[in-house]
Amino acid sequence: MGFIDKIAWIQVADGAVLSTRNVGRDVFYLPGGKREPGESDVDTLVREVREELSVTIVAGSAAHLGTFEAQAHGHPDGTMVRMACYTAGFDGVLRPDNEIEEIVWLTYADRGRVSPVDQLVFDELLRTGLLRQRP
């Protein structure tokens, strides 16, 4: 069984985590995306966040939060996603770009609105006290 290799940015403020919704989708995803050949985790993080949210990740501030695995949303059963998650500072103003239609701040109460792998991240953020239960 293969894995979809993804990197995600975890940006938490006031007990809510930044999430995005792609054009035509009804599920929210943590910002980030798939690694290109030869890219490091941080290279992928910087590129994907710039493409999706028009901000620049401060590469030296990136810290690994954890790696999570789950069934890939919208893919055939057995297709798994492995997502390495990083916190990092950024420069610029967040705004949706390219395929991103909406940026939202979600709490644990929104867990059912995100992909299965993101749900695992929400569980970890709640466990560590970074994510609040209710809006």
CSV table of N, CA and C in Angstrom, one decimal:
chain,number,residue,atom,x,y,z
A,1,MET,N,0.8,-1.2,0.0
A,1,MET,CA,0.0,0.0,0.0
A,1,MET,C,0.9,1.2,0.0
A,2,GLY,N,0.6,2.2,-0.9
A,2,GLY,CA,1.4,3.4,-1.0
A,2,GLY,C,0.8,4.5,-0.2
A,3,PHE,N,1.6,5.5,0.0
A,3,PHE,CA,1.1,6.7,0.8
A,3,PHE,C,1.2,7.9,-0.1
A,4,ILE,N,0.2,8.9,0.1
A,4,ILE,CA,0.3,10.2,-0.5
A,4,ILE,C,1.2,11.0,0.5
A,5,ASP,N,2.3,11.5,0.1
A,5,ASP,CA,3.2,12.2,0.9
A,5,ASP,C,2.9,13.7,1.0
A,6,LYS,N,2.4,14.2,2.1
A,6,LYS,CA,2.0,15.6,2.2
A,6,LYS,C,2.7,16.3,3.4
A,7,ILE,N,2.8,17.6,3.3
A,7,ILE,CA,3.3,18.4,4.3
A,7,ILE,C,2.2,19.5,4.7
A,8,ALA,N,2.0,19.8,6.0
A,8,ALA,CA,1.0,20.7,6.3
A,8,ALA,C,1.5,21.7,7.3
A,9,TRP,N,0.9,22.9,7.2
A,9,TRP,CA,1.3,24.0,8.1
A,9,TRP,C,0.2,24.1,9.2
A,10,ILE,N,0.7,24.1,10.4
A,10,ILE,CA,-0.2,24.3,11.6
A,10,ILE,C,0.0,25.7,12.1
A,11,GLN,N,-1.0,26.5,11.9
A,11,GLN,CA,-1.0,27.9,12.4
A,11,GLN,C,-2.2,28.0,13.3
A,12,VAL,N,-1.9,28.2,14.6
A,12,VAL,CA,-3.0,28.2,15.7
A,12,VAL,C,-3.0,29.7,16.3
A,13,ALA,N,-4.2,30.2,16.4
A,13,ALA,CA,-4.3,31.5,17.1
A,13,ALA,C,-5.6,31.5,17.9
A,14,ASP,N,-5.5,31.9,19.1
A,14,ASP,CA,-6.7,32.0,20.0
A,14,ASP,C,-7.5,30.7,20.1
A,15,GLY,N,-6.8,29.6,20.1
A,15,GLY,CA,-7.5,28.3,20.2
A,15,GLY,C,-8.1,27.8,18.9
A,16,ALA,N,-7.8,28.4,17.8
A,16,ALA,CA,-8.4,27.9,16.5
A,16,ALA,C,-7.2,27.7,15.5
A,17,VAL,N,-7.4,26.8,14.6
A,17,VAL,CA,-6.4,26.4,13.6
A,17,VAL,C,-6.8,26.9,12.2
A,18,LEU,N,-5.9,27.4,11.5
A,18,LEU,CA,-6.1,27.9,10.1
A,18,LEU,C,-6.4,26.7,9.2
A,19,SER,N,-7.4,26.8,8.5
A,19,SER,CA,-7.8,25.8,7.5
A,19,SER,C,-8.2,26.4,6.2
A,20,THR,N,-8.2,25.6,5.1
A,20,THR,CA,-8.5,26.1,3.8
A,20,THR,C,-9.5,25.2,3.1
A,21,ARG,N,-10.3,25.8,2.2
A,21,ARG,CA,-11.2,25.0,1.4
A,21,ARG,C,-10.9,25.3,-0.1
A,22,ASN,N,-10.7,24.3,-0.8
A,22,ASN,CA,-10.4,24.4,-2.3
A,22,ASN,C,-11.7,24.7,-3.0
A,23,VAL,N,-11.5,25.3,-4.2
A,23,VAL,CA,-12.7,25.6,-5.1
A,23,VAL,C,-13.4,24.3,-5.4
A,24,GLY,N,-14.7,24.3,-5.2
A,24,GLY,CA,-15.6,23.1,-5.5
A,24,GLY,C,-15.6,22.1,-4.4
A,25,ARG,N,-14.9,22.2,-3.3
A,25,ARG,CA,-14.9,21.2,-2.3
A,25,ARG,C,-15.8,21.6,-1.1
A,26,ASP,N,-16.2,20.6,-0.3
A,26,ASP,CA,-17.0,21.0,0.9
A,26,ASP,C,-16.3,20.6,2.2
A,27,VAL,N,-15.1,20.2,2.0
A,27,VAL,CA,-14.3,19.8,3.2
A,27,VAL,C,-13.1,20.7,3.3
A,28,PHE,N,-12.7,21.0,4.6
A,28,PHE,CA,-11.6,21.9,4.8
A,28,PHE,C,-10.3,21.1,5.0
A,29,TYR,N,-9.2,21.7,4.7
A,29,TYR,CA,-7.9,21.0,4.8
A,29,TYR,C,-6.9,22.0,5.5
A,30,LEU,N,-5.9,21.4,6.2
A,30,LEU,CA,-4.9,22.3,6.7
A,30,LEU,C,-4.0,22.7,5.5
A,31,PRO,N,-3.5,23.9,5.5
A,31,PRO,CA,-2.7,24.4,4.4
A,31,PRO,C,-1.5,23.5,4.2
A,32,GLY,N,-1.1,23.4,2.9
A,32,GLY,CA,0.0,22.6,2.6
A,32,GLY,C,-0.3,21.7,1.3
A,33,GLY,N,0.6,20.7,1.1
A,33,GLY,CA,0.3,19.9,-0.1
A,33,GLY,C,1.4,18.9,-0.3
A,34,LYS,N,1.4,18.4,-1.5
A,34,LYS,CA,2.3,17.2,-1.8
A,34,LYS,C,3.7,17.7,-2.1
A,35,ARG,N,4.6,16.9,-1.7
A,35,ARG,CA,6.1,17.2,-2.0
A,35,ARG,C,6.4,16.9,-3.5
A,36,GLU,N,7.2,17.8,-4.0
A,36,GLU,CA,7.7,17.6,-5.4
A,36,GLU,C,9.1,16.9,-5.3
A,37,PRO,N,9.5,16.1,-6.3
A,37,PRO,CA,10.7,15.4,-6.3
A,37,PRO,C,11.9,16.2,-5.8
A,38,GLY,N,12.6,15.7,-4.8
A,38,GLY,CA,13.8,16.4,-4.3
A,38,GLY,C,13.6,17.4,-3.3
A,39,GLU,N,12.3,17.7,-3.0
A,39,GLU,CA,12.1,18.8,-2.0
A,39,GLU,C,12.2,18.2,-0.6
A,40,SER,N,12.7,19.0,0.3
A,40,SER,CA,12.6,18.7,1.8
A,40,SER,C,11.3,19.0,2.3
A,41,ASP,N,11.0,18.6,3.5
A,41,ASP,CA,9.7,19.0,4.2
A,41,ASP,C,9.6,20.5,4.2
A,42,VAL,N,10.6,21.2,4.6
A,42,VAL,CA,10.5,22.7,4.8
A,42,VAL,C,10.4,23.4,3.4
A,43,ASP,N,11.1,22.9,2.4
A,43,ASP,CA,10.9,23.4,1.0
A,43,ASP,C,9.5,23.3,0.6
A,44,THR,N,8.9,22.1,0.8
A,44,THR,CA,7.5,21.9,0.4
A,44,THR,C,6.6,22.8,1.2
A,45,LEU,N,6.8,22.9,2.5
A,45,LEU,CA,6.0,23.8,3.3
A,45,LEU,C,6.0,25.3,2.8
A,46,VAL,N,7.2,25.8,2.5
A,46,VAL,CA,7.4,27.1,2.0
A,46,VAL,C,6.7,27.3,0.7
A,47,ARG,N,6.9,26.4,-0.3
A,47,ARG,CA,6.3,26.5,-1.6
A,47,ARG,C,4.8,26.4,-1.5
A,48,GLU,N,4.3,25.4,-0.9
A,48,GLU,CA,2.8,25.2,-0.8
A,48,GLU,C,2.1,26.4,-0.2
A,49,VAL,N,2.6,26.8,1.0
A,49,VAL,CA,1.9,27.9,1.7
A,49,VAL,C,1.9,29.2,0.9
A,50,ARG,N,3.1,29.5,0.2
A,50,ARG,CA,3.1,30.7,-0.7
A,50,ARG,C,2.1,30.5,-1.8
A,51,GLU,N,2.0,29.4,-2.4
A,51,GLU,CA,1.0,29.2,-3.5
A,51,GLU,C,-0.4,29.3,-3.1
A,52,GLU,N,-0.7,28.8,-1.9
A,52,GLU,CA,-2.1,28.7,-1.4
A,52,GLU,C,-2.5,30.0,-0.7
A,53,LEU,N,-1.6,30.6,0.1
A,53,LEU,CA,-2.0,31.7,1.0
A,53,LEU,C,-1.3,33.0,0.8
A,54,SER,N,-0.4,33.1,-0.2
A,54,SER,CA,0.3,34.3,-0.5
A,54,SER,C,1.2,34.9,0.6
A,55,VAL,N,1.7,34.0,1.5
A,55,VAL,CA,2.6,34.5,2.6
A,55,VAL,C,3.8,33.7,2.5
A,56,THR,N,4.9,34.2,3.1
A,56,THR,CA,6.2,33.5,3.1
A,56,THR,C,6.5,32.9,4.5
A,57,ILE,N,6.6,31.6,4.5
A,57,ILE,CA,7.0,30.9,5.8
A,57,ILE,C,8.4,31.3,6.1
A,58,VAL,N,8.7,31.5,7.4
A,58,VAL,CA,10.0,31.8,7.9
A,58,VAL,C,10.7,30.4,8.1
A,59,ALA,N,11.4,29.9,7.1
A,59,ALA,CA,11.9,28.6,7.1
A,59,ALA,C,12.6,28.2,8.4
A,60,GLY,N,13.4,29.1,8.9
A,60,GLY,CA,14.2,28.8,10.1
A,60,GLY,C,13.4,28.6,11.4
A,61,SER,N,12.1,29.0,11.3
A,61,SER,CA,11.2,28.8,12.5
A,61,SER,C,10.4,27.6,12.4
A,62,ALA,N,10.5,26.8,11.3
A,62,ALA,CA,9.7,25.6,11.2
A,62,ALA,C,10.0,24.6,12.2
A,63,ALA,N,9.0,24.0,12.9
A,63,ALA,CA,9.2,23.0,13.9
A,63,ALA,C,8.2,21.9,13.7
A,64,HIS,N,8.7,20.6,13.7
A,64,HIS,CA,7.9,19.5,13.4
A,64,HIS,C,6.9,19.3,14.6
A,65,LEU,N,5.6,19.2,14.3
A,65,LEU,CA,4.6,19.0,15.3
A,65,LEU,C,4.3,17.5,15.4
A,66,GLY,N,4.4,16.8,14.3
A,66,GLY,CA,4.0,15.4,14.3
A,66,GLY,C,3.7,14.9,12.9
A,67,THR,N,3.7,13.6,12.7
A,67,THR,CA,3.3,13.0,11.4
A,67,THR,C,2.1,12.1,11.6
A,68,PHE,N,1.1,12.3,10.8
A,68,PHE,CA,-0.1,11.6,11.0
A,68,PHE,C,-0.5,10.8,9.7
A,69,GLU,N,-1.2,9.7,9.9
A,69,GLU,CA,-1.6,8.8,8.7
A,69,GLU,C,-3.0,8.5,8.9
A,70,ALA,N,-3.7,8.5,7.7
A,70,ALA,CA,-5.2,8.2,7.7
A,70,ALA,C,-5.6,7.9,6.2
A,71,GLN,N,-6.8,7.3,6.1
A,71,GLN,CA,-7.3,7.2,4.8
A,71,GLN,C,-7.4,8.5,4.0
A,72,ALA,N,-7.0,8.5,2.8
A,72,ALA,CA,-6.9,9.8,2.0
A,72,ALA,C,-8.4,10.2,1.6
A,73,HIS,N,-8.8,11.3,2.0
A,73,HIS,CA,-10.1,11.8,1.6
A,73,HIS,C,-10.3,11.9,0.1
A,74,GLY,N,-11.4,11.4,-0.4
A,74,GLY,CA,-11.7,11.4,-1.8
A,74,GLY,C,-11.0,10.5,-2.7
A,75,HIS,N,-10.3,9.5,-2.0
A,75,HIS,CA,-9.5,8.5,-2.8
A,75,HIS,C,-10.1,7.1,-2.5
A,76,PRO,N,-9.8,6.1,-3.3
A,76,PRO,CA,-10.3,4.8,-3.1
A,76,PRO,C,-9.8,4.2,-1.7
A,77,ASP,N,-10.6,3.4,-1.1
A,77,ASP,CA,-10.3,2.7,0.2
A,77,ASP,C,-8.9,2.1,0.1
A,78,GLY,N,-8.1,2.3,1.1
A,78,GLY,CA,-6.8,1.8,1.2
A,78,GLY,C,-5.7,2.8,0.7
A,79,THR,N,-6.1,3.9,0.1
A,79,THR,CA,-5.2,4.9,-0.3
A,79,THR,C,-5.0,5.8,1.0
A,80,MET,N,-3.7,5.8,1.5
A,80,MET,CA,-3.4,6.5,2.7
A,80,MET,C,-2.7,7.7,2.5
A,81,VAL,N,-2.8,8.7,3.4
A,81,VAL,CA,-2.0,9.9,3.3
A,81,VAL,C,-1.2,9.9,4.6
A,82,ARG,N,0.1,10.3,4.4
A,82,ARG,CA,1.0,10.5,5.5
A,82,ARG,C,1.4,12.0,5.5
A,83,MET,N,1.0,12.7,6.5
A,83,MET,CA,1.2,14.1,6.5
A,83,MET,C,2.1,14.6,7.7
A,84,ALA,N,3.2,15.2,7.3
A,84,ALA,CA,4.1,15.7,8.3
A,84,ALA,C,3.7,17.2,8.5
A,85,CYS,N,3.5,17.5,9.8
A,85,CYS,CA,2.9,18.8,10.2
A,85,CYS,C,4.0,19.7,10.9
A,86,TYR,N,4.0,20.9,10.5
A,86,TYR,CA,5.0,21.9,11.0
A,86,TYR,C,4.3,23.2,11.5
A,87,THR,N,4.7,23.7,12.6
A,87,THR,CA,4.4,25.1,12.9
A,87,THR,C,5.5,25.9,12.4
A,88,ALA,N,5.2,27.2,12.1
A,88,ALA,CA,6.2,28.1,11.6
A,88,ALA,C,5.7,29.5,11.6
A,89,GLY,N,6.6,30.5,11.7
A,89,GLY,CA,6.2,31.9,11.6
A,89,GLY,C,6.0,32.2,10.1
A,90,PHE,N,5.4,33.4,9.8
A,90,PHE,CA,5.3,33.8,8.4
A,90,PHE,C,5.3,35.3,8.3
A,91,ASP,N,5.6,35.7,7.1
A,91,ASP,CA,5.6,37.1,6.7
A,91,ASP,C,4.5,37.3,5.7
A,92,GLY,N,3.8,38.4,5.8
A,92,GLY,CA,2.8,38.7,4.8
A,92,GLY,C,1.4,38.7,5.4
A,93,VAL,N,0.4,38.9,4.5
A,93,VAL,CA,-1.0,38.9,4.9
A,93,VAL,C,-1.7,37.7,4.2
A,94,LEU,N,-2.4,36.9,5.1
A,94,LEU,CA,-3.0,35.7,4.6
A,94,LEU,C,-4.2,36.0,3.6
A,95,ARG,N,-4.1,35.4,2.5
A,95,ARG,CA,-5.3,35.6,1.5
A,95,ARG,C,-5.3,34.3,0.6
A,96,PRO,N,-6.5,33.9,0.3
A,96,PRO,CA,-6.6,32.7,-0.6
A,96,PRO,C,-6.0,33.0,-2.0
A,97,ASP,N,-5.3,32.0,-2.5
A,97,ASP,CA,-4.7,32.1,-3.8
A,97,ASP,C,-4.8,30.8,-4.6
A,98,ASN,N,-4.7,30.8,-5.9
A,98,ASN,CA,-4.7,29.6,-6.7
A,98,ASN,C,-6.0,28.9,-6.5
A,99,GLU,N,-5.9,27.6,-6.0
A,99,GLU,CA,-7.1,26.7,-5.9
A,99,GLU,C,-7.9,27.0,-4.6
A,100,ILE,N,-7.4,27.8,-3.7
A,100,ILE,CA,-8.0,28.0,-2.4
A,100,ILE,C,-9.1,29.1,-2.6
A,101,GLU,N,-10.3,28.7,-2.1
A,101,GLU,CA,-11.5,29.6,-2.2
A,101,GLU,C,-11.8,30.3,-0.9
A,102,GLU,N,-11.4,29.6,0.2
A,102,GLU,CA,-11.8,30.2,1.5
A,102,GLU,C,-10.7,29.8,2.6
A,103,ILE,N,-10.5,30.8,3.4
A,103,ILE,CA,-9.6,30.6,4.6
A,103,ILE,C,-10.5,30.7,5.8
A,104,VAL,N,-10.4,29.8,6.8
A,104,VAL,CA,-11.2,29.8,8.0
A,104,VAL,C,-10.4,29.5,9.2
A,105,TRP,N,-10.8,29.9,10.4
A,105,TRP,CA,-10.2,29.4,11.6
A,105,TRP,C,-11.2,28.5,12.3
A,106,LEU,N,-10.8,27.2,12.5
A,106,LEU,CA,-11.6,26.2,13.1
A,106,LEU,C,-11.2,25.8,14.5
A,107,THR,N,-12.2,25.5,15.3
A,107,THR,CA,-12.0,24.9,16.6
A,107,THR,C,-12.3,23.4,16.6
A,108,TYR,N,-12.1,22.7,17.7
A,108,TYR,CA,-12.4,21.3,17.7
A,108,TYR,C,-13.8,21.0,17.4
A,109,ALA,N,-14.7,21.9,17.6
A,109,ALA,CA,-16.1,21.7,17.3
A,109,ALA,C,-16.3,21.5,15.8
A,110,ASP,N,-15.4,21.9,15.0
A,110,ASP,CA,-15.4,21.8,13.5
A,110,ASP,C,-14.8,20.5,13.0
A,111,ARG,N,-14.3,19.7,13.9
A,111,ARG,CA,-13.6,18.5,13.5
A,111,ARG,C,-14.2,17.7,12.4
A,112,GLY,N,-15.6,17.6,12.4
A,112,GLY,CA,-16.3,16.9,11.3
A,112,GLY,C,-16.3,17.5,10.0
A,113,ARG,N,-15.7,18.7,9.9
A,113,ARG,CA,-15.7,19.5,8.6
A,113,ARG,C,-14.4,19.3,7.9
A,114,VAL,N,-13.4,18.5,8.4
A,114,VAL,CA,-12.1,18.4,7.9
A,114,VAL,C,-11.8,16.9,7.4
A,115,SER,N,-10.8,16.7,6.7
A,115,SER,CA,-10.4,15.4,6.2
A,115,SER,C,-10.0,14.5,7.3
A,116,PRO,N,-10.0,13.1,7.1
A,116,PRO,CA,-9.7,12.2,8.2
A,116,PRO,C,-8.3,12.4,8.8
A,117,VAL,N,-7.3,12.7,8.0
A,117,VAL,CA,-6.0,13.0,8.6
A,117,VAL,C,-6.0,14.3,9.4
A,118,ASP,N,-6.7,15.3,8.9
A,118,ASP,CA,-6.8,16.5,9.7
A,118,ASP,C,-7.5,16.3,11.0
A,119,GLN,N,-8.4,15.4,11.0
A,119,GLN,CA,-9.1,15.1,12.3
A,119,GLN,C,-8.1,14.6,13.3
A,120,LEU,N,-7.2,13.8,12.9
A,120,LEU,CA,-6.1,13.3,13.8
A,120,LEU,C,-5.3,14.4,14.4
A,121,VAL,N,-5.0,15.4,13.5
A,121,VAL,CA,-4.2,16.6,13.9
A,121,VAL,C,-5.1,17.4,14.9
A,122,PHE,N,-6.4,17.5,14.6
A,122,PHE,CA,-7.3,18.2,15.6
A,122,PHE,C,-7.2,17.6,16.9
A,123,ASP,N,-7.3,16.2,16.9
A,123,ASP,CA,-7.2,15.5,18.2
A,123,ASP,C,-5.9,15.8,19.0
A,124,GLU,N,-4.8,15.9,18.3
A,124,GLU,CA,-3.5,16.2,18.9
A,124,GLU,C,-3.5,17.6,19.4
A,125,LEU,N,-4.0,18.5,18.6
A,125,LEU,CA,-4.0,19.9,19.1
A,125,LEU,C,-4.9,20.1,20.3
A,126,LEU,N,-6.0,19.4,20.4
A,126,LEU,CA,-6.9,19.5,21.5
A,126,LEU,C,-6.1,18.9,22.7
A,127,ARG,N,-5.5,17.7,22.5
A,127,ARG,CA,-4.8,17.0,23.6
A,127,ARG,C,-3.7,17.9,24.2
A,128,THR,N,-3.0,18.7,23.4
A,128,THR,CA,-1.9,19.5,23.9
A,128,THR,C,-2.4,20.9,24.3
A,129,GLY,N,-3.7,21.1,24.2
A,129,GLY,CA,-4.2,22.4,24.7
A,129,GLY,C,-4.1,23.6,23.7
A,130,LEU,N,-3.7,23.3,22.5
A,130,LEU,CA,-3.6,24.4,21.5
A,130,LEU,C,-5.0,24.7,20.9
A,131,LEU,N,-5.8,23.7,20.8
A,131,LEU,CA,-7.1,23.9,20.1
A,131,LEU,C,-8.2,23.9,21.1
A,132,ARG,N,-9.1,24.9,21.0
A,132,ARG,CA,-10.3,24.9,22.0
A,132,ARG,C,-11.4,24.1,21.5
A,133,GLN,N,-12.2,23.6,22.4
A,133,GLN,CA,-13.4,22.7,22.1
A,133,GLN,C,-14.5,23.4,21.3
A,134,ARG,N,-14.8,24.6,21.6
A,134,ARG,CA,-15.9,25.3,21.1
A,134,ARG,C,-15.5,26.6,20.4
A,135,PRO,N,-16.4,27.1,19.5
A,135,PRO,CA,-16.1,28.4,18.8
A,135,PRO,C,-16.0,29.5,19.9
